[in-house]
Coordinates of C-alpha atoms and ligand atoms in Angstrom, one line a residue:
X324 CA 19.7 7.4 -32.6
X325 CA 17.5 7.4 -29.4
X326 CA 14.4 9.6 -29.9
X327 CA 12.6 11.0 -26.9
X328 CA 8.8 10.6 -27.4
X329 CA 6.6 12.4 -24.8
X330 CA 2.8 12.7 -24.9
X331 CA 1.5 16.2 -25.3
X332 CA -2.0 16.0 -23.8
X333 CA -4.6 13.5 -22.6
X334 CA -6.4 13.8 -25.9
X335 CA -3.7 13.1 -28.5
X336 CA -0.3 14.1 -29.7
X337 CA 3.3 13.4 -28.8
X338 CA 6.5 15.5 -29.0
X339 CA 9.6 13.9 -30.4
X340 CA 13.0 15.5 -29.5
X341 CA 16.2 14.3 -31.1
X342 CA 14.9 13.7 -34.6
X343 CA 16.5 15.3 -37.7
X344 CA 14.3 15.1 -40.7
X345 CA 17.2 16.2 -42.9
X346 CA 18.4 12.6 -42.4
X347 CA 15.4 11.2 -44.0
X348 CA 17.2 7.9 -45.0
X349 CA 17.5 6.9 -41.3
X350 CA 15.2 3.8 -41.1
X351 CA 15.1 3.8 -37.3
X352 CA 13.9 7.4 -37.2
X353 CA 11.3 6.8 -39.8
X354 CA 10.0 3.7 -37.8
X355 CA 9.8 5.8 -34.6
X356 CA 7.9 8.6 -36.2
X357 CA 5.6 6.1 -37.9
X358 CA 4.9 4.3 -34.6
X359 CA 4.2 7.5 -32.8
X360 CA 1.9 8.7 -35.5
X361 CA -0.2 5.6 -35.2
X362 CA -0.3 5.7 -31.4
X363 CA -0.7 9.5 -30.8
X364 CA -2.3 10.8 -34.1
X365 CA -0.2 13.9 -34.1
X366 CA 3.6 14.1 -33.9
X367 CA 5.5 17.3 -33.1
X368 CA 9.1 17.3 -34.2
X369 CA 10.9 20.2 -32.6
X370 CA 13.9 22.3 -33.9
X371 CA 13.9 21.1 -37.5
X372 CA 16.1 23.0 -40.0
X373 CA 15.1 21.5 -43.3
X374 CA 15.0 22.6 -47.0
X375 CA 11.9 22.1 -49.1
X376 CA 13.6 19.1 -50.8
X377 CA 14.3 17.5 -47.4
X378 CA 10.7 18.0 -46.3
X379 CA 9.5 16.4 -49.5
X380 CA 12.0 13.5 -49.3
X381 CA 11.0 12.7 -45.6
X382 CA 7.3 13.0 -46.4
X383 CA 7.7 10.6 -49.4
X384 CA 8.8 7.9 -47.1
X385 CA 5.2 7.6 -46.0
X386 CA 3.7 7.6 -49.5
X387 CA 3.2 9.5 -52.7
X388 CA 2.6 13.3 -52.3
X389 CA -0.4 15.2 -53.4
X390 CA -0.3 18.4 -55.4
X391 CA -2.7 20.8 -53.9
X392 CA -5.7 21.8 -56.0
X393 CA -5.2 25.5 -55.5
X394 CA -2.4 25.7 -58.0
X395 CA -1.3 29.3 -57.3
X396 CA -0.4 28.3 -53.7
X397 CA 2.1 25.6 -54.7
X398 CA 5.6 26.6 -54.0
X399 CA 7.5 27.7 -57.2
X400 CA 10.0 24.9 -58.0
X401 CA 8.5 22.6 -55.4
X402 CA 4.9 21.9 -56.4
X403 CA 4.6 19.2 -53.6
X404 CA 4.8 22.0 -51.1
X405 CA 1.6 24.0 -50.3
X406 CA 2.4 27.5 -49.0
X407 CA 0.3 28.3 -45.9
X408 CA 1.3 31.9 -45.6
X409 CA 0.1 35.5 -45.4
X410 CA 3.2 36.8 -47.1
X411 CA 2.5 39.0 -50.1
X412 CA 4.4 39.6 -53.3
X413 CA 5.4 43.1 -54.6
X414 CA 2.0 43.6 -56.1
X415 CA 0.3 43.0 -52.8
X416 CA -1.1 39.5 -53.7
X417 CA -0.9 36.6 -51.3
X418 CA 1.8 34.1 -52.1
X419 CA 0.1 31.2 -50.3
X420 CA -3.1 30.4 -48.4
X421 CA -3.3 32.9 -45.6
X422 CA -6.3 31.5 -43.8
X423 CA -6.4 27.8 -44.7
X424 CA -8.6 25.5 -42.7
X425 CA -10.3 27.9 -40.3
X426 CA -13.0 25.2 -39.8
X427 CA -12.6 21.6 -38.6
X428 CA -11.5 19.3 -41.3
X429 CA -9.3 16.5 -42.6
X430 CA -7.1 17.4 -45.6
X431 CA -8.1 16.7 -49.2
X432 CA -11.3 14.8 -48.2
X433 CA -12.8 15.9 -51.5
X434 CA -10.5 13.4 -53.2
X435 CA -11.7 9.8 -53.8
X436 CA -8.5 8.7 -51.9
X437 CA -8.0 11.5 -49.4
X438 CA -4.8 12.2 -47.5
X439 CA -3.0 9.8 -45.2
X440 CA -1.3 12.7 -43.3
X441 CA 0.1 16.2 -43.6
X442 CA 3.4 17.7 -42.4
X443 CA 3.3 21.4 -41.6
X444 CA 6.7 23.2 -41.1
X445 CA 6.7 26.6 -39.3
X446 CA 9.2 29.1 -40.8
X447 CA 7.6 32.2 -39.4
X448 CA 5.0 32.4 -36.6
X449 CA 3.0 35.4 -35.1
X450 CA 3.7 36.5 -31.5
X451 CA 0.3 35.3 -30.6
X452 CA -2.7 33.5 -32.2
X453 CA -2.4 31.2 -35.2
X454 CA -2.4 28.1 -33.0
X455 CA -3.7 24.9 -34.6
X456 CA -6.4 22.7 -32.9
X457 CA -6.5 18.9 -33.3
X458 CA -9.3 16.6 -32.5
X459 CA -9.0 12.9 -31.8
X460 CA -11.7 11.4 -34.0
X461 CA -11.1 7.9 -32.8
X462 CA -11.6 8.6 -29.1
X463 CA -14.6 10.7 -30.1
X464 CA -16.1 7.8 -32.1
X465 CA -15.5 5.4 -29.2
X466 CA -17.4 7.8 -26.8
X467 CA -20.3 8.4 -29.1
X468 CA -23.8 8.0 -27.7
X469 CA -25.2 4.8 -29.2
X470 CA -28.2 6.6 -30.6
X471 CA -26.0 9.2 -32.4
X472 CA -23.6 6.5 -33.6
X473 CA -26.6 4.6 -35.1
X474 CA -27.7 7.7 -37.0
X475 CA -24.2 8.1 -38.5
X476 CA -23.4 4.4 -39.2
X477 CA -23.7 3.5 -42.8
X478 CA -24.2 7.1 -43.9
X479 CA -22.1 8.9 -46.5
X480 CA -21.3 12.6 -47.0
X481 CA -20.5 14.3 -50.2
X482 CA -17.6 16.7 -50.3
X483 CA -17.2 19.6 -52.8
X484 CA -14.4 22.1 -52.6
X485 CA -15.8 25.6 -52.3
X486 CA -19.3 24.5 -51.2
X487 CA -18.9 26.1 -47.8
X488 CA -16.4 28.9 -48.7
X489 CA -18.7 31.7 -47.6
X490 CA -19.0 30.3 -44.1
X491 CA -15.3 29.4 -43.5
X492 CA -13.6 32.3 -45.2
X493 CA -11.4 30.1 -47.2
X494 CA -9.3 32.6 -49.1
X495 CA -8.5 30.0 -51.8
X496 CA -11.5 31.3 -53.6
X497 CA -9.9 34.7 -53.9
X498 CA -7.0 33.3 -55.9
X499 CA -7.0 33.5 -59.6
X500 CA -7.5 30.1 -60.9
X501 CA -8.3 29.2 -64.5
X502 CA -11.6 27.5 -65.4
X503 CA -9.7 24.3 -66.2
X504 CA -7.9 24.3 -62.9
X505 CA -11.3 24.6 -61.1
X506 CA -12.8 21.9 -63.2
X507 CA -10.0 19.5 -62.2
X508 CA -10.8 19.7 -58.5
X509 CA -12.4 16.4 -57.6
X510 CA -15.5 15.7 -55.5
X511 CA -16.0 12.7 -53.4
X512 CA -18.4 10.7 -51.2
X513 CA -17.1 9.2 -47.9
X514 CA -18.5 7.3 -44.9
X515 CA -19.2 9.4 -41.8
X516 CA -17.5 6.6 -39.8
X517 CA -14.4 5.1 -41.2
X518 CA -11.9 2.4 -40.3
X519 CA -8.2 3.2 -40.0
X520 CA -6.4 1.0 -42.6
X521 CA -3.4 0.5 -40.3
X522 CA -4.8 0.3 -36.7
X523 CA -8.3 -1.0 -37.6
X524 CA -9.9 1.5 -35.3
X525 CA -13.1 3.4 -36.1
X526 CA -13.2 7.2 -36.3
X527 CA -15.7 9.9 -37.1
X528 CA -14.7 11.3 -40.6
X529 CA -16.2 14.7 -41.2
X530 CA -14.9 17.9 -42.8
X531 CA -16.8 21.0 -42.2
X532 CA -14.9 23.1 -44.8
X533 CA -16.2 21.1 -47.8
X534 CA -19.2 19.0 -46.8
X535 CA -22.0 19.6 -49.2
X536 CA -24.6 17.2 -47.8
X537 CA -25.2 13.9 -46.0
X538 CA -26.6 11.5 -48.6
X539 CA -30.1 10.1 -48.1
X540 CA -31.2 12.8 -45.7
X541 CA -32.9 16.1 -46.2
X542 CA -30.7 19.2 -45.9
X543 CA -32.1 19.9 -42.4
X544 CA -31.7 16.3 -41.2
X545 CA -28.1 16.2 -42.6
X546 CA -27.2 19.6 -41.0
X547 CA -28.7 18.3 -37.7
X548 CA -26.6 15.1 -37.8
X549 CA -23.4 17.1 -38.7
X550 CA -24.0 19.6 -35.9
X551 CA -24.5 16.8 -33.4
X552 CA -21.3 15.0 -34.4
X553 CA -19.4 18.3 -34.4
X554 CA -20.6 19.3 -31.0
X555 CA -19.4 15.9 -29.8
X556 CA -15.9 15.7 -31.3
X557 CA -15.0 19.3 -30.4
X558 CA -15.4 18.7 -26.6
X559 CA -12.2 19.6 -24.7
X560 CA -11.6 15.9 -23.8
X561 CA -10.8 15.2 -27.5
X562 CA -8.9 18.3 -28.4
X563 CA -5.2 19.4 -28.3
X564 CA -4.2 23.0 -29.0
X565 CA -0.8 23.3 -30.6
X566 CA 1.0 26.5 -29.8
X567 CA 3.6 26.8 -32.5
X568 CA 7.4 27.2 -31.9
X569 CA 9.6 28.3 -34.7
X570 CA 10.9 25.3 -36.7
X571 CA 8.3 22.8 -35.4
X572 CA 7.2 20.2 -37.9
X573 CA 3.8 18.9 -37.0
X574 CA 2.7 15.7 -38.7
X575 CA -0.9 14.6 -38.3
X576 CA -2.8 11.5 -39.4
X577 CA -5.7 12.7 -41.6
X578 CA -7.4 9.3 -41.3
X579 CA -8.3 9.8 -37.6
X580 CA -7.5 13.4 -36.7
X581 CA -9.4 16.6 -37.6
X582 CA -7.7 20.0 -37.4
X583 CA -8.6 23.7 -37.5
X584 CA -6.3 26.8 -37.7
X585 CA -7.0 29.7 -35.3
X586 CA -7.0 33.3 -36.4
X587 CA -4.1 35.7 -35.7
X588 CA -3.2 39.4 -36.1
X589 CA -2.7 39.7 -39.9
X590 CA 0.0 42.4 -39.4
X591 CA 2.3 39.6 -38.3
X592 CA 3.7 37.0 -40.6
X593 CA 2.7 33.3 -40.4
X594 CA 4.6 31.3 -43.0
X595 CA 4.6 27.5 -43.3
X596 CA 5.3 24.7 -45.8
X597 CA 2.9 21.8 -46.0
X598 CA 3.4 18.5 -47.6
X599 CA 0.4 16.2 -48.0
X600 CA 0.7 12.4 -48.3
X601 CA -1.8 10.6 -50.4
X602 CA -3.9 7.9 -48.7
X603 CA -6.4 5.2 -49.5
X604 CA -10.2 5.2 -50.2
X605 CA -11.9 5.3 -46.7
X606 CA -14.1 2.4 -45.8
Ligands
LIG1067 C1 -4.2 23.4 -42.8 O1 -5.4 23.2 -42.7 O2 -3.5 22.5 -43.3 C2 -3.5 24.6 -42.2 C3 -3.4 24.5 -40.7 C4 -2.8 25.7 -40.1 O3 -2.5 26.6 -40.8 O4 -2.6 25.7 -38.9

């Protein structure tokens, strides 16, 4: 099948029309999506009508799937799907993460082998708000001022889930998790500049949701470096804003793209299914 691949912005992203992820066995389609992911960092697949099992099967073509650390937000019967949702059950409790990722981040960076990529499928979207911003961390790295690049080169950051929760309003902490579930959430140390294992390109690698500190620097020096890098990669030239359409599947490459969810009017539903593909240890 011929897929129509069109760039979405100067910064990053391509839209693919004509794909059908329900036909996950189709090698040509898989190759086209894979190529577009490596070239554009974010792939938007329009008009997908897929079941949880089909989303899982297509995602698995790219690698093993992660089970999200916030166990109560895994979809019942389909633990590979993280519910990103502000729907509530009959007791009024959230059924998923209603405000996941409100700060710039790359998924599961607190794992020793963080995610390769994530697929987010929109099943209900608010009339306005709730967009997702994506930043091209490869282009941002290439445009770094040499002095700032030298400050980041060879440095590592430690990531701890929950370390920044008060600042980024991550509602995960409001969920009831057992002590043993909390204790199973890993922590990790990763380079601030990483090399993409498939393209060989360098990117800034920095998650503001979970960063605890930059190793080998005082807290103030580390915060300063993180602020300078963040100010740089969030410039409009590196950012694409995705305005969701119903039944979009957005697939992003966590190895070279950061993302951030925008707020919306909580009286409206925003309900999405996310699969998260496991990746390699950053270097
Ligand atoms: C996420 O960080 O995976 C959620 C992004 C979003 O809800 O737009």
